[in-house]
Coordinates of C-alpha atoms in Angstrom, one line a residue:
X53 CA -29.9 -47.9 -5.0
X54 CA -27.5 -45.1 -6.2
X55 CA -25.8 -45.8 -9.9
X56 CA -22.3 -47.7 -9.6
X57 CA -19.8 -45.9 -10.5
X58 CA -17.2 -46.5 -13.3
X59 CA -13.9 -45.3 -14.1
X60 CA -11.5 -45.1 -17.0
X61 CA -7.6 -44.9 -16.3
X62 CA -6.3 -42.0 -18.3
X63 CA -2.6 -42.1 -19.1
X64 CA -2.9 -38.1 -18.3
X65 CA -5.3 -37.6 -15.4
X66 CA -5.6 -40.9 -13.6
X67 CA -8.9 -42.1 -12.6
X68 CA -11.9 -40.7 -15.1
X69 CA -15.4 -40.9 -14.3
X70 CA -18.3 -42.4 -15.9
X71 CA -21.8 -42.6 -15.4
X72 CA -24.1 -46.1 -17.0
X73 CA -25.1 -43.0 -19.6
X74 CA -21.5 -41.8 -21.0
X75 CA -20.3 -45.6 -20.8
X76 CA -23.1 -46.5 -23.2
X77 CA -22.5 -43.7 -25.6
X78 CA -18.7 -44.9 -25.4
X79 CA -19.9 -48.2 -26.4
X80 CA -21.5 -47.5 -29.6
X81 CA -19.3 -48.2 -32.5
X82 CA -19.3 -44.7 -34.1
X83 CA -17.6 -43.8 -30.5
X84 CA -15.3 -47.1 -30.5
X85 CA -14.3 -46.2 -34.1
X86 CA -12.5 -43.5 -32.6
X87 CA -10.0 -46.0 -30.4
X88 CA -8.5 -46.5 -34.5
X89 CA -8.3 -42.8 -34.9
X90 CA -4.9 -41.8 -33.8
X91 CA -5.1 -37.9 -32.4
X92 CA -2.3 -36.9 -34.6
X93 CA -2.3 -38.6 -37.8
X94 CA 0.9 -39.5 -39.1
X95 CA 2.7 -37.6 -36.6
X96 CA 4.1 -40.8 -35.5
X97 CA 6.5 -40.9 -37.9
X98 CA 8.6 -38.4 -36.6
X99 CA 7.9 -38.7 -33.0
X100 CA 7.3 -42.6 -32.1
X101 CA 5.6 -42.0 -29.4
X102 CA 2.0 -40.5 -30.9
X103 CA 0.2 -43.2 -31.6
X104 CA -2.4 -42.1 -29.1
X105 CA -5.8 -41.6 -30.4
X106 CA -9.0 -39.8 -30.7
X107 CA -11.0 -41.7 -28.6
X108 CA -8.9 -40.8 -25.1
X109 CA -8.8 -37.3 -26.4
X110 CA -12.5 -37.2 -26.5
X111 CA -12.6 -39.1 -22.8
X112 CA -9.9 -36.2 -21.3
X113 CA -11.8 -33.4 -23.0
X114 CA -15.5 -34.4 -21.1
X115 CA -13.2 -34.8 -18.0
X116 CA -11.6 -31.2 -18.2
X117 CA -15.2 -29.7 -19.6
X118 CA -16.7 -31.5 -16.8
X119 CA -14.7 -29.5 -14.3
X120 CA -14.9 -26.4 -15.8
X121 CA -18.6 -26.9 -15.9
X122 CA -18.2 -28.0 -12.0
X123 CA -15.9 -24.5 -11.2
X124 CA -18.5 -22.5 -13.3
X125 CA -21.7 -23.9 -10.5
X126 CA -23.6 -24.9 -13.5
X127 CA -26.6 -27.1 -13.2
X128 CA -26.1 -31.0 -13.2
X129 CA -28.7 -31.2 -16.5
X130 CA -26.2 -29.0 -18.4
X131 CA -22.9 -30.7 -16.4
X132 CA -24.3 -33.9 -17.9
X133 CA -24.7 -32.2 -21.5
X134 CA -21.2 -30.6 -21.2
X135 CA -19.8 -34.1 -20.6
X136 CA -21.7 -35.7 -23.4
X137 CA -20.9 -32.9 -26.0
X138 CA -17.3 -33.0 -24.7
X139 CA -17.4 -36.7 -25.4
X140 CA -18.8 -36.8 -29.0
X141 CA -16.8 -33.5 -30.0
X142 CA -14.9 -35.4 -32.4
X143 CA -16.9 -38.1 -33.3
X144 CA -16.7 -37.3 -37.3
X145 CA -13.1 -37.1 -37.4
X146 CA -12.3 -38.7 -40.4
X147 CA -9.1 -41.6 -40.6
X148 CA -5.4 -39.7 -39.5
X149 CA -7.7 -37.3 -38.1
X150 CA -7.0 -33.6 -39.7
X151 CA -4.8 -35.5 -41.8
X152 CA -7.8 -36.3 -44.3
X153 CA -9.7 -33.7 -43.3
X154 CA -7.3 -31.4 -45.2
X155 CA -8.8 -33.0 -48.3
X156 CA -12.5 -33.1 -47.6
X157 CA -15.0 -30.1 -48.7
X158 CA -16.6 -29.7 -45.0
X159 CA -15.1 -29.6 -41.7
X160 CA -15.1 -32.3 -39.2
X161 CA -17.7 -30.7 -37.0
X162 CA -20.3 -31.3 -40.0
X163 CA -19.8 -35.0 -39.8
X164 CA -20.0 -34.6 -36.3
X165 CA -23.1 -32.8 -36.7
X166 CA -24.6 -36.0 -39.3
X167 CA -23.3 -38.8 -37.0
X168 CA -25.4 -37.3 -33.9
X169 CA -28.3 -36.3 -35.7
X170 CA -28.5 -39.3 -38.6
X171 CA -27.3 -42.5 -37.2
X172 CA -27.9 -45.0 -34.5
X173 CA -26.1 -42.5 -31.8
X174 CA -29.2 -40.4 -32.0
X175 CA -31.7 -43.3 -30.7
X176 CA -29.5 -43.3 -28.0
X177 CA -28.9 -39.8 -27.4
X178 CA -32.3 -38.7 -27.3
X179 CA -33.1 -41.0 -24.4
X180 CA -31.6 -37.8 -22.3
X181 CA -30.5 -35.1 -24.2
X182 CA -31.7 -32.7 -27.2
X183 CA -29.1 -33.6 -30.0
X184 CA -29.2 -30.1 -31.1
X185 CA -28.4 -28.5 -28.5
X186 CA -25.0 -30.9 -28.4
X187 CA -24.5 -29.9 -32.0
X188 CA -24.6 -26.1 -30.6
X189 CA -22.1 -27.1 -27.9
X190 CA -19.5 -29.1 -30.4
X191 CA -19.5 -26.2 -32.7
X192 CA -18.7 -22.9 -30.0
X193 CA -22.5 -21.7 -30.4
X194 CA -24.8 -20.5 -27.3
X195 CA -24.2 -20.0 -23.9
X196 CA -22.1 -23.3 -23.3
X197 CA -20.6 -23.6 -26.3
X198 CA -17.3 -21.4 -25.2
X199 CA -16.8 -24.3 -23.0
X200 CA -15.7 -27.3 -25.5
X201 CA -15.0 -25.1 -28.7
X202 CA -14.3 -21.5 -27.9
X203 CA -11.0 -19.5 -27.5
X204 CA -9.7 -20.9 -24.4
X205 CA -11.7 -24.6 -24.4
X206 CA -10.9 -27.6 -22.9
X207 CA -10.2 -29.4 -26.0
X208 CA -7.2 -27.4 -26.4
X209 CA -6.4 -27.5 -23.1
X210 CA -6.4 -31.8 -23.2
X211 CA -4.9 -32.2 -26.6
X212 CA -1.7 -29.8 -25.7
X213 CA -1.3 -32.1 -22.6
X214 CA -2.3 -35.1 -24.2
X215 CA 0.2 -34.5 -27.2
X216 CA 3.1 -33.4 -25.2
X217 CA 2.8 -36.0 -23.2
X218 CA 2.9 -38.4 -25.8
X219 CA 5.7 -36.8 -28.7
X220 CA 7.9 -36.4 -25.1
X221 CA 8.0 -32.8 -26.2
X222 CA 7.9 -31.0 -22.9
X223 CA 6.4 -27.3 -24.6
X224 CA 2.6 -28.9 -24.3
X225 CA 2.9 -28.5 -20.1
X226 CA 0.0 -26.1 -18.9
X227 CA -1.7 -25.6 -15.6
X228 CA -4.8 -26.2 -16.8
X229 CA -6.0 -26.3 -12.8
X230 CA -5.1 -22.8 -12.8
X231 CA -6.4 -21.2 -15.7
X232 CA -10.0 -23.2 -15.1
X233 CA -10.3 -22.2 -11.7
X234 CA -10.1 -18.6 -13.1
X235 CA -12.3 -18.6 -15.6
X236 CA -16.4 -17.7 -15.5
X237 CA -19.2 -17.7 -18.1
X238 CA -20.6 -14.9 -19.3
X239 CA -20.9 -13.5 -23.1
X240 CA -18.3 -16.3 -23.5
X241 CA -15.3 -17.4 -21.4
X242 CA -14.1 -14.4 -19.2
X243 CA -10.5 -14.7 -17.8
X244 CA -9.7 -13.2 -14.1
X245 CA -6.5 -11.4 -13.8
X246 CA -5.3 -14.1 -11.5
X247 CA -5.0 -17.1 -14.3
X248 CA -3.6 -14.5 -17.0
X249 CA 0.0 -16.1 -16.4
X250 CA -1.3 -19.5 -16.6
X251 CA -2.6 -18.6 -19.6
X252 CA 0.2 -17.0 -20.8
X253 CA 2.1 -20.5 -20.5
X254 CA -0.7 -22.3 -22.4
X255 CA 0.0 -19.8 -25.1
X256 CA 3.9 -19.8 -25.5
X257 CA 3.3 -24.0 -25.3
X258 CA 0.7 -24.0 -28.6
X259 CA 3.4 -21.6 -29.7
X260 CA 6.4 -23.6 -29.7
X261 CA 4.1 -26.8 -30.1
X262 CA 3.5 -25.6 -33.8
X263 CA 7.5 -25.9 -35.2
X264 CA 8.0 -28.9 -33.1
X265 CA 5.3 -31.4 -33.6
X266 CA 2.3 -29.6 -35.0
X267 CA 4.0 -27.6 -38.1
X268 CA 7.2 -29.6 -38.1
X269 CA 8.8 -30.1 -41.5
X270 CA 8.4 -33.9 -42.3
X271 CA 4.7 -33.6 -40.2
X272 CA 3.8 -31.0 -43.6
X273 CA 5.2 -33.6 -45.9
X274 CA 4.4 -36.7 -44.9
X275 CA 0.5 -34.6 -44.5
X276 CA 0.7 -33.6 -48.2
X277 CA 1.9 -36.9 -49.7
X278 CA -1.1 -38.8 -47.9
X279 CA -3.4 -36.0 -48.7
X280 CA -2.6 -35.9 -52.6
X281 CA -3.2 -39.8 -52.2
X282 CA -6.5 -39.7 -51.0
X283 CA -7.8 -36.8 -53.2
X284 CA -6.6 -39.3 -55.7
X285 CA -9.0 -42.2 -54.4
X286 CA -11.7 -39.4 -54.0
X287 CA -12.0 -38.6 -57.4
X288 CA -11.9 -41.8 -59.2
X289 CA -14.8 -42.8 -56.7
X290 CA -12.7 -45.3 -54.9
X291 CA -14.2 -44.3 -51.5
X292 CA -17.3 -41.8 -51.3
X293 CA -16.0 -38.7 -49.8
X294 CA -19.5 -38.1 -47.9
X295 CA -19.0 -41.9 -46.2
X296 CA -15.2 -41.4 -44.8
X297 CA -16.4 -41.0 -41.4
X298 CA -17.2 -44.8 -41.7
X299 CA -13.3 -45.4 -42.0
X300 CA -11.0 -46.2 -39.5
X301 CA -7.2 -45.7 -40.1
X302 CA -6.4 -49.2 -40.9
X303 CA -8.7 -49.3 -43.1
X304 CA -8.0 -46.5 -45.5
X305 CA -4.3 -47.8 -45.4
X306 CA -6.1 -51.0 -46.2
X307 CA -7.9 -48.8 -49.5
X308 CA -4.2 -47.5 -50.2
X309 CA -2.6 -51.2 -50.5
X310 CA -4.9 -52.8 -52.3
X311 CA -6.8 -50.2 -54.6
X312 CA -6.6 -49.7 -58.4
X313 CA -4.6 -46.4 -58.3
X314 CA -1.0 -47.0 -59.0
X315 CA -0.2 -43.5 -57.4
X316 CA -2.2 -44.1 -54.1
X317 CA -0.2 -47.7 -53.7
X318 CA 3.2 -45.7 -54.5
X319 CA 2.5 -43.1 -51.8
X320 CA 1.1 -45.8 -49.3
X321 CA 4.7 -47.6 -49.8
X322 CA 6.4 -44.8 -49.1
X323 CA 5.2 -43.8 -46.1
X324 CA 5.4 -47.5 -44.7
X325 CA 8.8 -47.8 -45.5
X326 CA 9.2 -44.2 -44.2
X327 CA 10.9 -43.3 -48.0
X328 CA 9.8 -39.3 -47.6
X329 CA 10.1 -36.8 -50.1
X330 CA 13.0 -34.3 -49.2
X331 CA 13.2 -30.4 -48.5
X332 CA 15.2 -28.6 -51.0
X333 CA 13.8 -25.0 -50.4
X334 CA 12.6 -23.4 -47.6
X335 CA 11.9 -19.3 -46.6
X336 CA 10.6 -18.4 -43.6
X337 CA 7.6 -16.0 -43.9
X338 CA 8.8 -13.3 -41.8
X339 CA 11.5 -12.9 -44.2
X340 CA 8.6 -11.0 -46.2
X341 CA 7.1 -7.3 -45.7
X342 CA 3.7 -8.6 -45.5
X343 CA 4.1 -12.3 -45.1
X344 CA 0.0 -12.9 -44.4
X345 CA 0.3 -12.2 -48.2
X346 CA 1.2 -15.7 -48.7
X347 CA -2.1 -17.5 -47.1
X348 CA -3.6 -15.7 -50.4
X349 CA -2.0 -17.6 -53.2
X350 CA -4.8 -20.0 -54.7
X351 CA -4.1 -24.1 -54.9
X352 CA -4.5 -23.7 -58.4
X353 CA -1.5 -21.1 -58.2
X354 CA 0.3 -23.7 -56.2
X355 CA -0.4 -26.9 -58.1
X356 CA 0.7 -24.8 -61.5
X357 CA 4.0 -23.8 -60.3
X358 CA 4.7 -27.4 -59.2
X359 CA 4.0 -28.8 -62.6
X360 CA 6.1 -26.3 -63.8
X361 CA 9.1 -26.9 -61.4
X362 CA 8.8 -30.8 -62.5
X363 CA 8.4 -29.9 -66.2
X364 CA 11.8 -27.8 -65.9
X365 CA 13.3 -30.2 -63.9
X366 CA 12.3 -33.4 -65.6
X367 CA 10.0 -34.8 -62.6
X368 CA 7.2 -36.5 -62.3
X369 CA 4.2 -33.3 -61.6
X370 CA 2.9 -35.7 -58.6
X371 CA 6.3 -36.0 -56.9
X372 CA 6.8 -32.2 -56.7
X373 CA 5.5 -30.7 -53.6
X374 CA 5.1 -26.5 -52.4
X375 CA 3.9 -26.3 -49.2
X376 CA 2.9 -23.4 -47.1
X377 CA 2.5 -24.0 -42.9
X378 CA -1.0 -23.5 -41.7
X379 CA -1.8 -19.8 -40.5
X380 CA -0.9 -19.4 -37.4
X381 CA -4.2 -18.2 -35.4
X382 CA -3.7 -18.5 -32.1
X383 CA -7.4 -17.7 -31.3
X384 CA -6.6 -17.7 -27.6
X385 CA -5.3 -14.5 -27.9
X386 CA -8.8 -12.9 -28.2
X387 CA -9.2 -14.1 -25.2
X388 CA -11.3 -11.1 -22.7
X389 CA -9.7 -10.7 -19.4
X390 CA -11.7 -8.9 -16.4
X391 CA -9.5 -6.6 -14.3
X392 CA -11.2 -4.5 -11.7
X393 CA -14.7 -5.4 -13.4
X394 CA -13.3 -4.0 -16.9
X395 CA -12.7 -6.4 -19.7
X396 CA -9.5 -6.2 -21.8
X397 CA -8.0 -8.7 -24.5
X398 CA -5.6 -11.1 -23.4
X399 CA -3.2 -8.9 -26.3
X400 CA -3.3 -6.1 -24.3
X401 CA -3.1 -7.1 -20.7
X402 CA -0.3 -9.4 -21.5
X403 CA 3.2 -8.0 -23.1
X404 CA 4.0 -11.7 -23.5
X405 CA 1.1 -12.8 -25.4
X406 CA 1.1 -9.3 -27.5
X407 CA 4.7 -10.6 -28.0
X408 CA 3.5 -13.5 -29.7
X409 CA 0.7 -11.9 -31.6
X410 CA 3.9 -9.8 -33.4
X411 CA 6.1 -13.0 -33.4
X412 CA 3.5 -15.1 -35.0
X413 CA 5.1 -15.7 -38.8
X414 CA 8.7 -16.0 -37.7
X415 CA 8.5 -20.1 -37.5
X416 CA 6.1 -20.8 -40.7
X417 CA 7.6 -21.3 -43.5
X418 CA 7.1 -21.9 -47.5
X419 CA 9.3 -25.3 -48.5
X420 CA 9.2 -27.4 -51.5
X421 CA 10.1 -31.2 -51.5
X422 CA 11.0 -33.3 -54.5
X423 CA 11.9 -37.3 -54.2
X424 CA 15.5 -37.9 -52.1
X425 CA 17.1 -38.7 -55.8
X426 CA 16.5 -35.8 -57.3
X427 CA 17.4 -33.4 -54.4
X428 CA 20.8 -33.1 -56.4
X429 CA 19.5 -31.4 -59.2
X430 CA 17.9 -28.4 -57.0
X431 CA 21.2 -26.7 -55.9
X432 CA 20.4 -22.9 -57.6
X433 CA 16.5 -23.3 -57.3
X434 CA 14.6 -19.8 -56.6
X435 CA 10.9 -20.7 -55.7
X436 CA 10.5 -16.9 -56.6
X437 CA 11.0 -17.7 -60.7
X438 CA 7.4 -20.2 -60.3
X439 CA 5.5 -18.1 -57.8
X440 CA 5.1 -14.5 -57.3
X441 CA 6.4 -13.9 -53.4
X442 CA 5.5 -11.0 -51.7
X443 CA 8.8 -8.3 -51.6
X444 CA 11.6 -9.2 -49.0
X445 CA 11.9 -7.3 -46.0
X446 CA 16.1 -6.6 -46.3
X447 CA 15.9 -4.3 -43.5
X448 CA 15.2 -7.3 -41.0
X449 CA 17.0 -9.9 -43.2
X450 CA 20.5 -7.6 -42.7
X451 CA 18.9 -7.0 -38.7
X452 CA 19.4 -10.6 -38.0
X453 CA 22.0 -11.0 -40.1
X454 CA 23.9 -8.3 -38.0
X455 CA 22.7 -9.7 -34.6
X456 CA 24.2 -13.1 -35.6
X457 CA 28.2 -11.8 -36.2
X458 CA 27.8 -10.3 -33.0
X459 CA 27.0 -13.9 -31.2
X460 CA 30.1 -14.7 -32.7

C-alpha cells in the first residue's frame, strides 16, 4: 500500500506536502519549539502583523528546496535530504530568533549543528539519513549545500515572501518560480541569463526590505534594549548561554519578569508597554568618504563613548544607546550567471544590481537613543566629540544638497 499523504496549509503557498518521515521530525519538540519562535523577533512591535514564526519558515523553506531539488533532476535519496535539511535549518534558533543570537558567542547554525547531532532528533534522524551530511547542507558546504544556505537559497527566497507577506510591506514580492526554474547545480548555484531579471527583483526587494522592516529604526532599538537585557541575565548566570536553545519566547520573557536583575525586569516593562528609548542622532553612512570604516569601530569603543555621553549628560550608562545598522552584504550579488556557456557575476551582467552594489551604505545609518525624557537635553549633540568618525564626504553632502533646491 503506497504511504498516505499529508499536507500542511501554508498561509504563502497553499497546500504543502509531507511524507510519515518529515511529519515525525515535525513532531519532535525541538521542531515544535520552533511554533514559539517568531521569524522576526520583536519586529512586531512596529509592524503588528509579524508574529509569524520559525517553525512555518522552516516548513516553506523544505517546500521551495524541495522544488529546486525537483527542477535541478536530482535523485529522490538526496530530494528527501534536501527536504529534511531544509526543515531543521533553523532548529537552534535561539528565542526572538536573531534577536538573541546577537548576544551569543556562536552562530545559530552551531546549535543547529548540536541539536541534530546530540539530542533525541538524532535517534530519529539516523533511521534514514547521515546527520552529517544534513549538518553540511544547513551550513552552505558540499555539493547541495548552495541549495538551503548559499547566495541565492531558498531560505531567502521563503523568508522575503514570508515576511512581506506578513509586515504588509509589499518590497518582499519575488518570482521565486522564475528564478528556480533557471537555476542549475554545478560548483554552486549557476544562474541562466533568462532568470537574471527575476533575480534582479529579489535583489532590489532585500534591498528596500532592509530600511523598512529588517534595519528599520525602532527594529535596531527595540533589538539593542533586549539584547543588553539578556547579556545581563548571561552574565550573572541566570540562564546558561550554551542551553538557550532550550528556550522558547515566552519563556525568556518569563526569565525577564520574574528574575533577580532589576535592569532585565526594567527593559522587559518597557518593551511590553512599548515605552522605547528615542532617536536623538542619526548620520547616514554614506555621508562618509569611506563609510565601511564604521563596521571597524570595536564594542568596547562603542560601550565607552556611551558611558561617556551618559556621564556628560547625567544619564544612567545603561539607558544610553549607539547603534550602527548591520553591514549590508547582499551575498546574492556574487551570484555566477552563465551566458553563452561563459560565467559572469550577477554585478557585472546586471547594471541594476551593480547599482545596488555602489548604493549599498546610503540607507544604514549610525543613531544614538537615550530614554523619551531626556531627548530634551540632546539639542546640540555631535556624536563626532565621543567617537572618532571617518572624514565627511562634503562634495556629495553639497551634491544632494544641490539636487534638493532644484526639486523645489
Amino acid at each position: 500500500m503506497s504511504e498516505k499523504k499529508k499536507f500542511i496549509r501554508d498561509s504563502v503557498y497553499g497546500d504543502i506536502n509531507l511524507n510519515n518521515f518529515e511529519v515525525r521530525i515535525m513532531d519532535m519538540p525541538q521542531f515544535q519549539r520552533l511554533r514559539r519562535i517568531k521569524q522576526l523577533g520583536l519586529i512586531g512591535l512596529i509592524y503588528p502583523g509579524a508574529t509569524h514564526t520559525r517553525f512555518e519558515h522552516s516548513i516553506g523553506t523544505m517546500h521551495l528546496g524541495s522544488k529546486l531539488a525537483e527542477e535541478l533532476n536530482l535523485e529522490e535519496d538526496e530530494i528527501e535530504l534536501i527536504r529534511a535539511s531544509a526543515l531543521l535549518h533553523d532548529i537552534g534558533h535561539g528565542p526572538f530568533s536573531h534577536v538573541s543570537e546577537g548576544v551569543l558567542s556562536v552562530p545559530h547554525e552551531e546549535l543547529t549543528k548540536f541539536v541534530v547531532t546530540k539530542t533525541s532528533m538524532k535517534d530519529l534522524l539516523e533511521e534514514k539519513f547521515d546527520v552529517n551530511e544534513i549538518i553540511d547542507i544547513v551550513t552552505g558546504k558540499g555539493h547541495l549545500g548552495p541549495i538551503v544556505s548559499g547566495e541565492l537559497d531558498v531560505d531567502r527566497m521563503d523568508y522575503l515572501l514570508r515576511d512581506s507577506h506578513n509586515t504588509g510591506v509589499a518590497y518582499g514580492i519575488i518570482d521565486y518560480e522564475r528564478i528556480i526554474s533557471n537555476l542549475r547545480l554545478d560548483d554552486g548555484l549557476i544562474l541562466d541569463i533568462k532568470g537574471v531579471q527575476a533575480a534582479e527583483g529579489a535583489l532590489v526587494s532585500r534591498y528596500f526590505m532592509y530600511p523598512s522592516v529588517y534595519q528599520h529604526h525602532t527594529t535596531r532599538i527595540v533589538n539593542s534594549m533586549f539584547r543588553r537585557a539578556l547579556k545581563r541575565v548571561f552574565d550573572e548566570k541566570i540562564i546558561n548561554e550554551n542551553e538557550i536553545y532550550r528556550y522558547d519566547d515566552a519563556e525568556l520573557i518569563g526569565v525577564f519578569r520574574h528574575c533577580d536583575n532589576e535592569f532585565a525586569n526594567d527593559i522587559m516593562s518597557r518593551l511590553d508597554e512599548r515605552r522605547i528609548m528615542k532617536r536623538v542622532k542619526s548620520i547616514r553612512l554614506d555621508n562618509f568618504k569611506h563609510p565601511e570604516k564604521m563596521y571597524k569601530i570595536k564594542q568596547e569603543t562603542l560601550r565607552k563613548a556611551e558611558e561617556e555621553i551618559a556621564e556628560d549628560y547625567s544619564l544612567d550608562k545603561d539607558y544610553v544607546f549607539i547603534n550602527i545598522a548591520e553591514y549590508p552584504r547582499f551575498d546574492e550579488m556574487k551570484t555566477q550567471v552563465s551566458v553563452d556557456g561563459k560565467l559572469y557575476p550577477l554585478t557585472e551582467i546586471s547594471n541594476i544590481i551593480g547599482a545596488l552594489s555602489k548604493a549599498r551604505f546610503n540607507i544604514p545609518d549610525i543613531s544614538v537613543y537615550v530614554k523619551e525624557e531626556e531627548k530634551s537635553k540632546f539639542t546640540k549633540f555631535k556624536l563626532e566629540n565621543y567617537l572618532d568618525l571617518p572624514e565627511i564626504d562634503r562634495e556629495k553632502f553639497h551634491g544632494i544638497h544641490y539636487d534638493q533646491i532644484k526639486l523645489f
